[in-house]
C-alpha cells in the first residue's frame, strides 16, 4: 500500500512571487504535471480558505491572501473558475461575507485573479456512512457541488482542539450558527473531534494546501501570536497533512485530538514513518506555545490514569475571563455562545454561568476585540505555572 504523500516546501515570506513558486513546487511533488492533473478546463473549483473572522492578514488569523491568490492563479491557468468560500462563525449572510472578504484581503485576490467570492448561502444535506460515525451533515452547497474542492487552511494552535489545520478547517463548511449546534451536541472533546473527522470524510477535499508560512501559537485560533513556521504544505490526505503540520508545531500526535480520533478509526497514519514526506518536518524553532486549556488536558493525561485525570480536570476547568480594558460590550460573545451561558447587562462586563459553560471557547475565538482570556483556578495556576 502506497504511503500518503505530503510535500513541505520552504517559504519564509508572503512575497507573491515567492509564494507562487512554493505553491507550484508543493503541488508538483504530488503531480509532476502540476494542478492540471486535477483541474480540467471549464470546471468549477471551490477554494475553502480559513476566514474565521474579519481580520487583516497580518494578524495570522486567516489564510493569507497571497496563498489564496497563488492557487487561484493556477486554477485560472487550467481554464477553470475558482470560487473562494468559507462560512465564518456567527450569522451567515451575504453582507457579512462581503465584509469579511474585504477585511481578509480576499476581495483583492478575486479582483486580480478572476476568482469569484461566494455569497451563495445555500446548503445541501450530505448523507453517507463514515468511519467516524457521522452519517450526514448540512454543508455549503457551492463547495460540495463544485467539480473540485481545494482545502486551504491556516496552521494555528486552537484552545479546544490544540491545533487547527486540514481537518478542522473543513468545519467551516458547516454554515454559520449551525456550528454552535454541533458544539452543543458534542460537549465532550472526543465526540466533537469525531464529528470533525466525520465532516472531513463527508467533504472529501481533493487537495489540501496549508498556509504554514506564518502560523499562530498561544491562544489560537484568533487571540494568539504569529509564529514563524516557514513552509507551504500540500497533500491529498487531510490526516497525513495534519500529522506533518503537528510535527512542524512541535506537537506529538497524541496531543492533537483530531489525529487521535483519525488514528482510532483507521483514517490517519500512526506515525510520520507511514507518510511519504517530501521536505522539512521538524519545527523551525522551539515548538509553538500551546493554548492554556490544552496544556492542562495533555499534562493530566500524561501524569495519571484517565479516570483520575477526568476527575481532577473538572476541578481545574478553565473559564473565559473578560478584560475590562478591551471589552467593548459588543455582545458577539453572547450571540456566539452555544449553550447561551453568557449574559451582558448594560454598563457591565459579560458574565458567564460556569455550570452551563461547555468550554468550547467560541466566545474567545470570535471576540473582535480579543478581550477574552482563558483563566485557571488557583489550583490550576499552582500546578501548571
mmCIF file of C-alpha atoms in Angstrom:
data_model
loop_
_atom_site.group_PDB
_atom_site.id
_atom_site.type_symbol
_atom_site.label_atom_id
_atom_site.label_comp_id
_atom_site.label_asym_id
_atom_site.label_seq_id
_atom_site.Cartn_x
_atom_site.Cartn_y
_atom_site.Cartn_z
ATOM 1 C CA UNK A 1 0.000 0.000 0.000
ATOM 2 C CA UNK A 2 1.403 3.388 -1.007
ATOM 3 C CA UNK A 3 2.136 5.912 1.695
ATOM 4 C CA UNK A 4 0.163 9.190 1.544
ATOM 5 C CA UNK A 5 2.403 11.938 0.178
ATOM 6 C CA UNK A 6 2.814 15.317 1.851
ATOM 7 C CA UNK A 7 5.129 17.981 0.463
ATOM 8 C CA UNK A 8 6.728 20.628 2.674
ATOM 9 C CA UNK A 9 8.265 23.482 0.715
ATOM 10 C CA UNK A 10 10.304 26.155 2.479
ATOM 11 C CA UNK A 11 8.835 29.645 2.124
ATOM 12 C CA UNK A 12 9.744 32.365 4.599
ATOM 13 C CA UNK A 13 7.855 35.315 3.099
ATOM 14 C CA UNK A 14 4.440 36.296 1.771
ATOM 15 C CA UNK A 15 6.019 37.941 -1.266
ATOM 16 C CA UNK A 16 3.643 36.922 -4.051
ATOM 17 C CA UNK A 17 6.290 35.573 -6.419
ATOM 18 C CA UNK A 18 7.882 33.500 -3.639
ATOM 19 C CA UNK A 19 4.522 32.102 -2.537
ATOM 20 C CA UNK A 20 3.528 31.326 -6.136
ATOM 21 C CA UNK A 21 6.741 29.371 -6.653
ATOM 22 C CA UNK A 22 6.358 27.489 -3.354
ATOM 23 C CA UNK A 23 2.744 26.516 -4.076
ATOM 24 C CA UNK A 24 3.678 25.288 -7.559
ATOM 25 C CA UNK A 25 6.565 23.223 -6.156
ATOM 26 C CA UNK A 26 4.355 21.756 -3.423
ATOM 27 C CA UNK A 27 1.774 20.627 -5.995
ATOM 28 C CA UNK A 28 4.451 19.346 -8.390
ATOM 29 C CA UNK A 29 5.668 16.945 -5.685
ATOM 30 C CA UNK A 30 2.200 15.363 -5.779
ATOM 31 C CA UNK A 31 1.602 15.570 -9.532
ATOM 32 C CA UNK A 32 4.660 16.260 -11.722
ATOM 33 C CA UNK A 33 2.325 17.831 -14.256
ATOM 34 C CA UNK A 34 1.020 20.292 -11.684
ATOM 35 C CA UNK A 35 -2.564 21.235 -10.861
ATOM 36 C CA UNK A 36 -3.708 20.411 -14.405
ATOM 37 C CA UNK A 37 -3.684 16.767 -13.306
ATOM 38 C CA UNK A 38 -6.644 17.584 -11.035
ATOM 39 C CA UNK A 39 -8.303 20.655 -12.527
ATOM 40 C CA UNK A 40 -9.761 20.453 -16.033
ATOM 41 C CA UNK A 41 -10.884 23.279 -18.346
ATOM 42 C CA UNK A 42 -14.436 24.508 -17.833
ATOM 43 C CA UNK A 43 -14.755 23.170 -14.285
ATOM 44 C CA UNK A 44 -15.546 24.989 -11.034
ATOM 45 C CA UNK A 45 -13.018 24.822 -8.186
ATOM 46 C CA UNK A 46 -14.057 25.725 -4.639
ATOM 47 C CA UNK A 47 -11.169 27.208 -2.631
ATOM 48 C CA UNK A 48 -12.020 26.640 1.052
ATOM 49 C CA UNK A 49 -9.949 29.256 2.893
ATOM 50 C CA UNK A 50 -9.793 29.861 6.639
ATOM 51 C CA UNK A 51 -11.800 33.054 7.122
ATOM 52 C CA UNK A 52 -12.573 32.667 10.805
ATOM 53 C CA UNK A 53 -13.431 36.331 11.182
ATOM 54 C CA UNK A 54 -12.885 39.703 9.538
ATOM 55 C CA UNK A 55 -9.237 40.259 10.471
ATOM 56 C CA UNK A 56 -6.387 41.749 8.467
ATOM 57 C CA UNK A 57 -3.866 39.225 7.087
ATOM 58 C CA UNK A 58 -1.018 40.419 9.328
ATOM 59 C CA UNK A 59 -2.851 39.057 12.390
ATOM 60 C CA UNK A 60 -2.214 35.447 11.242
ATOM 61 C CA UNK A 61 -5.834 34.521 11.961
ATOM 62 C CA UNK A 62 -6.878 33.680 8.408
ATOM 63 C CA UNK A 63 -5.349 32.129 5.285
ATOM 64 C CA UNK A 64 -3.023 34.742 3.815
ATOM 65 C CA UNK A 65 -4.374 36.238 0.564
ATOM 66 C CA UNK A 66 -1.082 35.636 -1.261
ATOM 67 C CA UNK A 67 -1.541 31.867 -0.769
ATOM 68 C CA UNK A 68 -5.148 32.049 -1.973
ATOM 69 C CA UNK A 69 -4.085 34.127 -4.966
ATOM 70 C CA UNK A 70 -1.370 31.635 -5.926
ATOM 71 C CA UNK A 71 -3.915 28.810 -6.006
ATOM 72 C CA UNK A 72 -6.495 30.922 -7.873
ATOM 73 C CA UNK A 73 -3.857 31.822 -10.471
ATOM 74 C CA UNK A 74 -3.140 28.152 -11.084
ATOM 75 C CA UNK A 75 -6.842 27.336 -11.371
ATOM 76 C CA UNK A 76 -7.206 30.093 -13.962
ATOM 77 C CA UNK A 77 -4.224 28.731 -15.918
ATOM 78 C CA UNK A 78 -6.043 25.388 -16.059
ATOM 79 C CA UNK A 79 -9.006 27.110 -17.727
ATOM 80 C CA UNK A 80 -11.263 26.644 -14.693
ATOM 81 C CA UNK A 81 -13.189 29.031 -12.414
ATOM 82 C CA UNK A 82 -12.001 29.488 -8.819
ATOM 83 C CA UNK A 83 -14.594 30.264 -6.126
ATOM 84 C CA UNK A 84 -13.303 31.452 -2.753
ATOM 85 C CA UNK A 85 -15.541 30.146 0.007
ATOM 86 C CA UNK A 86 -15.905 29.898 3.777
ATOM 87 C CA UNK A 87 -18.512 30.318 6.483
ATOM 88 C CA UNK A 88 -17.164 32.375 9.394
ATOM 89 C CA UNK A 89 -18.570 31.928 12.877
ATOM 90 C CA UNK A 90 -21.865 33.705 13.531
ATOM 91 C CA UNK A 91 -24.630 34.658 11.092
ATOM 92 C CA UNK A 92 -24.005 33.506 7.524
ATOM 93 C CA UNK A 93 -25.253 36.306 5.272
ATOM 94 C CA UNK A 94 -24.009 37.860 2.005
ATOM 95 C CA UNK A 95 -23.416 41.233 3.689
ATOM 96 C CA UNK A 96 -21.232 39.776 6.435
ATOM 97 C CA UNK A 97 -19.410 37.570 3.920
ATOM 98 C CA UNK A 98 -18.545 40.563 1.719
ATOM 99 C CA UNK A 99 -17.212 42.449 4.748
ATOM 100 C CA UNK A 100 -15.027 39.514 5.757
ATOM 101 C CA UNK A 101 -13.727 39.001 2.207
ATOM 102 C CA UNK A 102 -12.740 42.667 2.079
ATOM 103 C CA UNK A 103 -11.081 42.745 5.501
ATOM 104 C CA UNK A 104 -9.169 39.489 4.989
ATOM 105 C CA UNK A 105 -7.806 40.533 1.592
ATOM 106 C CA UNK A 106 -9.770 38.028 -0.496
ATOM 107 C CA UNK A 107 -11.736 40.706 -2.357
ATOM 108 C CA UNK A 108 -8.463 41.967 -3.826
ATOM 109 C CA UNK A 109 -7.467 38.384 -4.674
ATOM 110 C CA UNK A 110 -10.702 37.936 -6.612
ATOM 111 C CA UNK A 111 -10.197 41.211 -8.454
ATOM 112 C CA UNK A 112 -6.646 40.333 -9.503
ATOM 113 C CA UNK A 113 -7.070 36.625 -10.243
ATOM 114 C CA UNK A 114 -10.579 36.458 -11.695
ATOM 115 C CA UNK A 115 -11.846 34.311 -8.804
ATOM 116 C CA UNK A 116 -15.434 34.574 -7.592
ATOM 117 C CA UNK A 117 -16.265 35.397 -3.972
ATOM 118 C CA UNK A 118 -19.024 33.066 -2.861
ATOM 119 C CA UNK A 119 -22.123 34.734 -1.381
ATOM 120 C CA UNK A 120 -24.456 31.809 -2.013
ATOM 121 C CA UNK A 121 -25.520 30.749 1.498
ATOM 122 C CA UNK A 122 -27.494 27.668 0.432
ATOM 123 C CA UNK A 123 -26.682 24.260 1.895
ATOM 124 C CA UNK A 124 -27.055 20.639 0.869
ATOM 125 C CA UNK A 125 -27.539 17.557 3.021
ATOM 126 C CA UNK A 126 -24.603 15.208 2.512
ATOM 127 C CA UNK A 127 -25.526 11.678 3.592
ATOM 128 C CA UNK A 128 -23.022 8.872 3.722
ATOM 129 C CA UNK A 129 -21.735 6.425 6.311
ATOM 130 C CA UNK A 130 -18.395 7.476 7.737
ATOM 131 C CA UNK A 131 -15.812 5.686 9.834
ATOM 132 C CA UNK A 132 -16.260 8.422 12.436
ATOM 133 C CA UNK A 133 -19.980 7.532 12.767
ATOM 134 C CA UNK A 134 -21.266 10.817 11.377
ATOM 135 C CA UNK A 135 -23.735 9.784 8.715
ATOM 136 C CA UNK A 136 -24.787 13.160 7.397
ATOM 137 C CA UNK A 137 -24.425 16.926 7.696
ATOM 138 C CA UNK A 138 -25.710 20.148 6.137
ATOM 139 C CA UNK A 139 -22.738 21.628 4.284
ATOM 140 C CA UNK A 140 -22.231 24.600 1.981
ATOM 141 C CA UNK A 141 -23.760 23.733 -1.393
ATOM 142 C CA UNK A 142 -21.270 25.706 -3.567
ATOM 143 C CA UNK A 143 -18.355 23.782 -2.029
ATOM 144 C CA UNK A 144 -19.930 20.340 -2.172
ATOM 145 C CA UNK A 145 -21.283 20.727 -5.696
ATOM 146 C CA UNK A 146 -18.070 22.185 -7.155
ATOM 147 C CA UNK A 147 -16.154 19.918 -9.512
ATOM 148 C CA UNK A 148 -13.044 20.206 -7.316
ATOM 149 C CA UNK A 149 -12.648 21.173 -3.635
ATOM 150 C CA UNK A 150 -9.282 22.548 -2.522
ATOM 151 C CA UNK A 151 -8.822 22.930 1.243
ATOM 152 C CA UNK A 152 -6.669 25.965 2.138
ATOM 153 C CA UNK A 153 -6.187 26.049 5.936
ATOM 154 C CA UNK A 154 -4.019 28.233 8.140
ATOM 155 C CA UNK A 155 -1.776 26.368 10.605
ATOM 156 C CA UNK A 156 -2.616 27.542 14.138
ATOM 157 C CA UNK A 157 -2.962 26.421 17.715
ATOM 158 C CA UNK A 158 -6.534 26.062 18.991
ATOM 159 C CA UNK A 159 -7.924 26.314 22.517
ATOM 160 C CA UNK A 160 -10.274 23.365 22.079
ATOM 161 C CA UNK A 161 -8.577 21.058 19.559
ATOM 162 C CA UNK A 162 -4.948 22.102 20.258
ATOM 163 C CA UNK A 163 -4.285 22.545 16.536
ATOM 164 C CA UNK A 164 -6.385 23.681 13.604
ATOM 165 C CA UNK A 165 -5.255 22.699 10.135
ATOM 166 C CA UNK A 166 -6.565 20.391 7.412
ATOM 167 C CA UNK A 167 -9.349 18.514 9.249
ATOM 168 C CA UNK A 168 -10.538 21.372 11.472
ATOM 169 C CA UNK A 169 -10.659 23.845 8.555
ATOM 170 C CA UNK A 170 -13.414 21.800 6.937
ATOM 171 C CA UNK A 171 -15.711 22.594 9.887
ATOM 172 C CA UNK A 172 -16.072 25.907 8.037
ATOM 173 C CA UNK A 173 -18.285 24.069 5.547
ATOM 174 C CA UNK A 174 -20.949 23.949 8.262
ATOM 175 C CA UNK A 175 -22.984 27.139 7.784
ATOM 176 C CA UNK A 176 -22.836 29.959 10.317
ATOM 177 C CA UNK A 177 -24.587 29.399 13.590
ATOM 178 C CA UNK A 178 -25.149 25.705 12.884
ATOM 179 C CA UNK A 179 -21.587 25.321 14.177
ATOM 180 C CA UNK A 180 -22.894 26.257 17.620
ATOM 181 C CA UNK A 181 -25.428 23.437 17.406
ATOM 182 C CA UNK A 182 -22.615 20.951 16.803
ATOM 183 C CA UNK A 183 -20.798 22.268 19.871
ATOM 184 C CA UNK A 184 -23.931 21.733 21.935
ATOM 185 C CA UNK A 185 -24.499 18.222 20.600
ATOM 186 C CA UNK A 186 -20.894 17.252 21.342
ATOM 187 C CA UNK A 187 -19.676 18.984 24.520
ATOM 188 C CA UNK A 188 -17.242 16.091 25.069
ATOM 189 C CA UNK A 189 -13.964 16.808 23.272
ATOM 190 C CA UNK A 190 -13.613 13.307 21.843
ATOM 191 C CA UNK A 191 -17.169 13.377 20.487
ATOM 192 C CA UNK A 192 -16.614 16.822 18.996
ATOM 193 C CA UNK A 193 -13.411 15.729 17.268
ATOM 194 C CA UNK A 194 -15.133 12.599 15.967
ATOM 195 C CA UNK A 195 -17.664 14.926 14.382
ATOM 196 C CA UNK A 196 -14.847 16.969 12.811
ATOM 197 C CA UNK A 197 -13.283 13.833 11.362
ATOM 198 C CA UNK A 198 -16.701 12.800 10.048
ATOM 199 C CA UNK A 199 -17.218 16.148 8.312
ATOM 200 C CA UNK A 200 -13.811 15.797 6.662
ATOM 201 C CA UNK A 201 -14.940 12.389 5.373
ATOM 202 C CA UNK A 202 -18.183 13.850 4.025
ATOM 203 C CA UNK A 203 -16.462 16.834 2.379
ATOM 204 C CA UNK A 204 -13.736 14.756 0.700
ATOM 205 C CA UNK A 205 -11.413 17.585 -0.402
ATOM 206 C CA UNK A 206 -9.367 16.761 -3.486
ATOM 207 C CA UNK A 207 -6.276 18.630 -2.320
ATOM 208 C CA UNK A 208 -5.099 20.443 0.813
ATOM 209 C CA UNK A 209 -2.573 23.289 0.663
ATOM 210 C CA UNK A 210 -1.557 24.730 4.043
ATOM 211 C CA UNK A 211 -0.526 28.301 4.737
ATOM 212 C CA UNK A 212 2.222 27.493 7.240
ATOM 213 C CA UNK A 213 4.431 30.465 6.428
ATOM 214 C CA UNK A 214 3.369 32.419 9.500
ATOM 215 C CA UNK A 215 1.159 30.343 11.758
ATOM 216 C CA UNK A 216 -0.182 31.085 15.213
ATOM 217 C CA UNK A 217 0.858 29.951 18.688
ATOM 218 C CA UNK A 218 -0.572 30.514 22.157
ATOM 219 C CA UNK A 219 -4.246 31.352 22.500
ATOM 220 C CA UNK A 220 -5.288 30.401 18.978
ATOM 221 C CA UNK A 221 -7.234 30.359 16.785
ATOM 222 C CA UNK A 222 -7.788 34.131 16.970
ATOM 223 C CA UNK A 223 -6.033 35.632 20.009
ATOM 224 C CA UNK A 224 -2.604 34.020 19.783
ATOM 225 C CA UNK A 225 0.661 35.379 18.466
ATOM 226 C CA UNK A 226 2.114 34.971 14.958
ATOM 227 C CA UNK A 227 4.539 32.042 14.848
ATOM 228 C CA UNK A 228 7.043 31.600 12.047
ATOM 229 C CA UNK A 229 6.898 28.122 10.539
ATOM 230 C CA UNK A 230 8.186 29.000 7.077
ATOM 231 C CA UNK A 231 6.541 26.444 4.825
ATOM 232 C CA UNK A 232 3.796 25.586 2.372
ATOM 233 C CA UNK A 233 2.408 22.078 2.874
ATOM 234 C CA UNK A 234 0.376 20.102 0.357
ATOM 235 C CA UNK A 235 -1.224 16.683 0.237
ATOM 236 C CA UNK A 236 -4.349 14.773 -0.772
ATOM 237 C CA UNK A 237 -4.854 13.063 2.591
ATOM 238 C CA UNK A 238 -6.053 15.549 5.225
ATOM 239 C CA UNK A 239 -4.955 13.310 8.096
ATOM 240 C CA UNK A 240 -1.430 12.854 6.753
ATOM 241 C CA UNK A 241 -1.209 16.621 6.234
ATOM 242 C CA UNK A 242 -2.267 17.207 9.857
ATOM 243 C CA UNK A 243 0.322 14.726 11.096
ATOM 244 C CA UNK A 244 3.078 16.673 9.317
ATOM 245 C CA UNK A 245 1.623 20.027 10.402
ATOM 246 C CA UNK A 246 1.586 18.928 14.054
ATOM 247 C CA UNK A 247 5.255 17.971 13.848
ATOM 248 C CA UNK A 248 6.060 21.412 12.446
ATOM 249 C CA UNK A 249 4.464 22.997 15.512
ATOM 250 C CA UNK A 250 6.475 20.676 17.749
ATOM 251 C CA UNK A 251 3.395 18.640 18.721
ATOM 252 C CA UNK A 252 3.170 14.906 19.239
ATOM 253 C CA UNK A 253 0.257 13.132 17.507
ATOM 254 C CA UNK A 254 -1.364 12.283 20.838
ATOM 255 C CA UNK A 255 -1.604 15.984 21.662
ATOM 256 C CA UNK A 256 -3.996 16.632 18.762
ATOM 257 C CA UNK A 257 -7.405 15.003 19.375
ATOM 258 C CA UNK A 258 -8.473 15.017 15.718
ATOM 259 C CA UNK A 259 -5.339 12.994 14.935
ATOM 260 C CA UNK A 260 -6.096 10.619 17.821
ATOM 261 C CA UNK A 261 -9.636 10.063 16.518
ATOM 262 C CA UNK A 262 -8.415 9.675 12.947
ATOM 263 C CA UNK A 263 -5.940 7.012 14.040
ATOM 264 C CA UNK A 264 -8.562 5.211 16.136
ATOM 265 C CA UNK A 265 -10.885 4.803 13.139
ATOM 266 C CA UNK A 266 -8.130 3.882 10.709
ATOM 267 C CA UNK A 267 -8.020 7.104 8.687
ATOM 268 C CA UNK A 268 -4.795 8.671 9.958
ATOM 269 C CA UNK A 269 -1.295 7.178 9.716
ATOM 270 C CA UNK A 270 0.034 6.113 13.110
ATOM 271 C CA UNK A 271 3.334 7.979 12.694
ATOM 272 C CA UNK A 272 5.329 10.091 10.254
ATOM 273 C CA UNK A 273 7.151 6.938 9.171
ATOM 274 C CA UNK A 274 3.916 5.973 7.417
ATOM 275 C CA UNK A 275 3.873 9.218 5.406
ATOM 276 C CA UNK A 276 5.970 9.985 2.316
ATOM 277 C CA UNK A 277 7.159 13.436 3.380
ATOM 278 C CA UNK A 278 8.946 15.493 0.756
ATOM 279 C CA UNK A 279 10.789 18.234 2.631
ATOM 280 C CA UNK A 280 11.360 19.546 6.152
ATOM 281 C CA UNK A 281 9.120 18.394 9.025
ATOM 282 C CA UNK A 282 10.862 19.416 12.262
ATOM 283 C CA UNK A 283 9.848 22.683 13.972
ATOM 284 C CA UNK A 284 11.937 25.662 12.935
ATOM 285 C CA UNK A 285 12.173 26.993 16.483
ATOM 286 C CA UNK A 286 11.459 25.673 19.970
ATOM 287 C CA UNK A 287 7.977 24.483 19.035
ATOM 288 C CA UNK A 288 4.807 26.533 19.366
ATOM 289 C CA UNK A 289 3.443 27.513 22.774
ATOM 290 C CA UNK A 290 0.043 25.948 23.424
ATOM 291 C CA UNK A 291 -3.297 27.401 24.489
ATOM 292 C CA UNK A 292 -3.923 27.440 28.238
ATOM 293 C CA UNK A 293 -6.813 24.993 28.087
ATOM 294 C CA UNK A 294 -4.993 22.319 26.069
ATOM 295 C CA UNK A 295 -1.878 22.327 28.276
ATOM 296 C CA UNK A 296 -3.959 21.257 31.264
ATOM 297 C CA UNK A 297 -5.620 18.364 29.457
ATOM 298 C CA UNK A 298 -2.468 16.865 27.974
ATOM 299 C CA UNK A 299 -0.366 17.082 31.132
ATOM 300 C CA UNK A 300 -3.015 15.385 33.252
ATOM 301 C CA UNK A 301 -3.360 12.545 30.758
ATOM 302 C CA UNK A 302 0.392 12.003 30.908
ATOM 303 C CA UNK A 303 0.642 12.106 34.705
ATOM 304 C CA UNK A 304 -2.157 9.789 35.804
ATOM 305 C CA UNK A 305 -4.792 7.255 34.713
ATOM 306 C CA UNK A 306 -7.535 8.734 32.528
ATOM 307 C CA UNK A 307 -10.372 8.391 35.082
ATOM 308 C CA UNK A 308 -8.294 10.202 37.721
ATOM 309 C CA UNK A 309 -7.332 12.826 35.174
ATOM 310 C CA UNK A 310 -11.006 13.349 34.293
ATOM 311 C CA UNK A 311 -11.936 13.888 37.944
ATOM 312 C CA UNK A 312 -9.123 16.346 38.572
ATOM 313 C CA UNK A 313 -9.805 18.020 35.238
ATOM 314 C CA UNK A 314 -13.280 19.014 36.425
ATOM 315 C CA UNK A 315 -11.656 20.852 39.339
ATOM 316 C CA UNK A 316 -9.187 22.568 37.032
ATOM 317 C CA UNK A 317 -11.556 23.537 34.243
ATOM 318 C CA UNK A 318 -10.560 26.845 32.657
ATOM 319 C CA UNK A 319 -13.058 29.632 32.152
ATOM 320 C CA UNK A 320 -13.447 32.727 29.986
ATOM 321 C CA UNK A 321 -12.175 35.937 31.580
ATOM 322 C CA UNK A 322 -13.393 39.247 30.144
ATOM 323 C CA UNK A 323 -10.827 42.057 30.076
ATOM 324 C CA UNK A 324 -12.327 45.388 31.113
ATOM 325 C CA UNK A 325 -9.583 47.345 29.335
ATOM 326 C CA UNK A 326 -10.502 45.987 25.893
ATOM 327 C CA UNK A 327 -14.109 44.720 26.107
ATOM 328 C CA UNK A 328 -16.470 46.983 24.139
ATOM 329 C CA UNK A 329 -19.689 45.233 25.271
ATOM 330 C CA UNK A 330 -20.470 44.475 21.620
ATOM 331 C CA UNK A 331 -22.363 41.285 22.519
ATOM 332 C CA UNK A 332 -20.627 38.999 19.994
ATOM 333 C CA UNK A 333 -19.727 36.617 22.831
ATOM 334 C CA UNK A 334 -23.375 36.381 23.892
ATOM 335 C CA UNK A 335 -24.520 35.571 20.360
ATOM 336 C CA UNK A 336 -21.620 33.148 19.829
ATOM 337 C CA UNK A 337 -22.161 31.045 22.965
ATOM 338 C CA UNK A 338 -23.689 27.652 22.037
ATOM 339 C CA UNK A 339 -25.247 26.931 25.484
ATOM 340 C CA UNK A 340 -26.261 30.601 25.976
ATOM 341 C CA UNK A 341 -24.233 30.765 29.160
ATOM 342 C CA UNK A 342 -23.168 34.417 28.801
ATOM 343 C CA UNK A 343 -25.249 37.385 29.936
ATOM 344 C CA UNK A 344 -24.489 41.026 29.188
ATOM 345 C CA UNK A 345 -26.103 43.835 31.164
ATOM 346 C CA UNK A 346 -25.802 47.467 30.167
ATOM 347 C CA UNK A 347 -22.700 49.084 31.596
ATOM 348 C CA UNK A 348 -21.237 45.808 32.875
ATOM 349 C CA UNK A 349 -18.802 43.161 31.667
ATOM 350 C CA UNK A 350 -20.284 39.934 30.327
ATOM 351 C CA UNK A 351 -20.962 37.281 32.958
ATOM 352 C CA UNK A 352 -20.649 33.508 32.436
ATOM 353 C CA UNK A 353 -22.767 30.844 34.110
ATOM 354 C CA UNK A 354 -19.983 28.334 34.619
ATOM 355 C CA UNK A 355 -22.384 25.446 35.237
ATOM 356 C CA UNK A 356 -23.753 25.936 31.720
ATOM 357 C CA UNK A 357 -20.395 26.700 30.045
ATOM 358 C CA UNK A 358 -19.142 23.784 27.898
ATOM 359 C CA UNK A 359 -15.622 25.272 27.490
ATOM 360 C CA UNK A 360 -15.764 25.416 23.703
ATOM 361 C CA UNK A 361 -14.330 28.968 23.867
ATOM 362 C CA UNK A 362 -16.314 30.126 20.854
ATOM 363 C CA UNK A 363 -16.582 33.422 22.749
ATOM 364 C CA UNK A 364 -12.814 33.858 22.768
ATOM 365 C CA UNK A 365 -12.470 32.582 19.202
ATOM 366 C CA UNK A 366 -14.937 35.106 17.784
ATOM 367 C CA UNK A 367 -14.333 38.162 20.024
ATOM 368 C CA UNK A 368 -13.440 41.004 17.626
ATOM 369 C CA UNK A 369 -11.636 42.935 20.387
ATOM 370 C CA UNK A 370 -9.574 39.969 21.659
ATOM 371 C CA UNK A 371 -10.958 40.869 25.073
ATOM 372 C CA UNK A 372 -11.345 37.311 26.396
ATOM 373 C CA UNK A 373 -8.613 35.298 28.045
ATOM 374 C CA UNK A 374 -8.718 31.761 29.385
ATOM 375 C CA UNK A 375 -8.453 31.803 33.167
ATOM 376 C CA UNK A 376 -7.486 28.988 35.504
ATOM 377 C CA UNK A 377 -8.371 28.143 39.092
ATOM 378 C CA UNK A 378 -5.826 28.727 41.869
ATOM 379 C CA UNK A 379 -5.009 25.009 41.789
ATOM 380 C CA UNK A 380 -4.534 25.129 38.040
ATOM 381 C CA UNK A 381 -2.180 28.088 38.341
ATOM 382 C CA UNK A 382 -0.226 26.240 41.031
ATOM 383 C CA UNK A 383 0.103 23.014 39.008
ATOM 384 C CA UNK A 384 0.688 24.459 35.543
ATOM 385 C CA UNK A 385 2.549 27.703 36.075
#
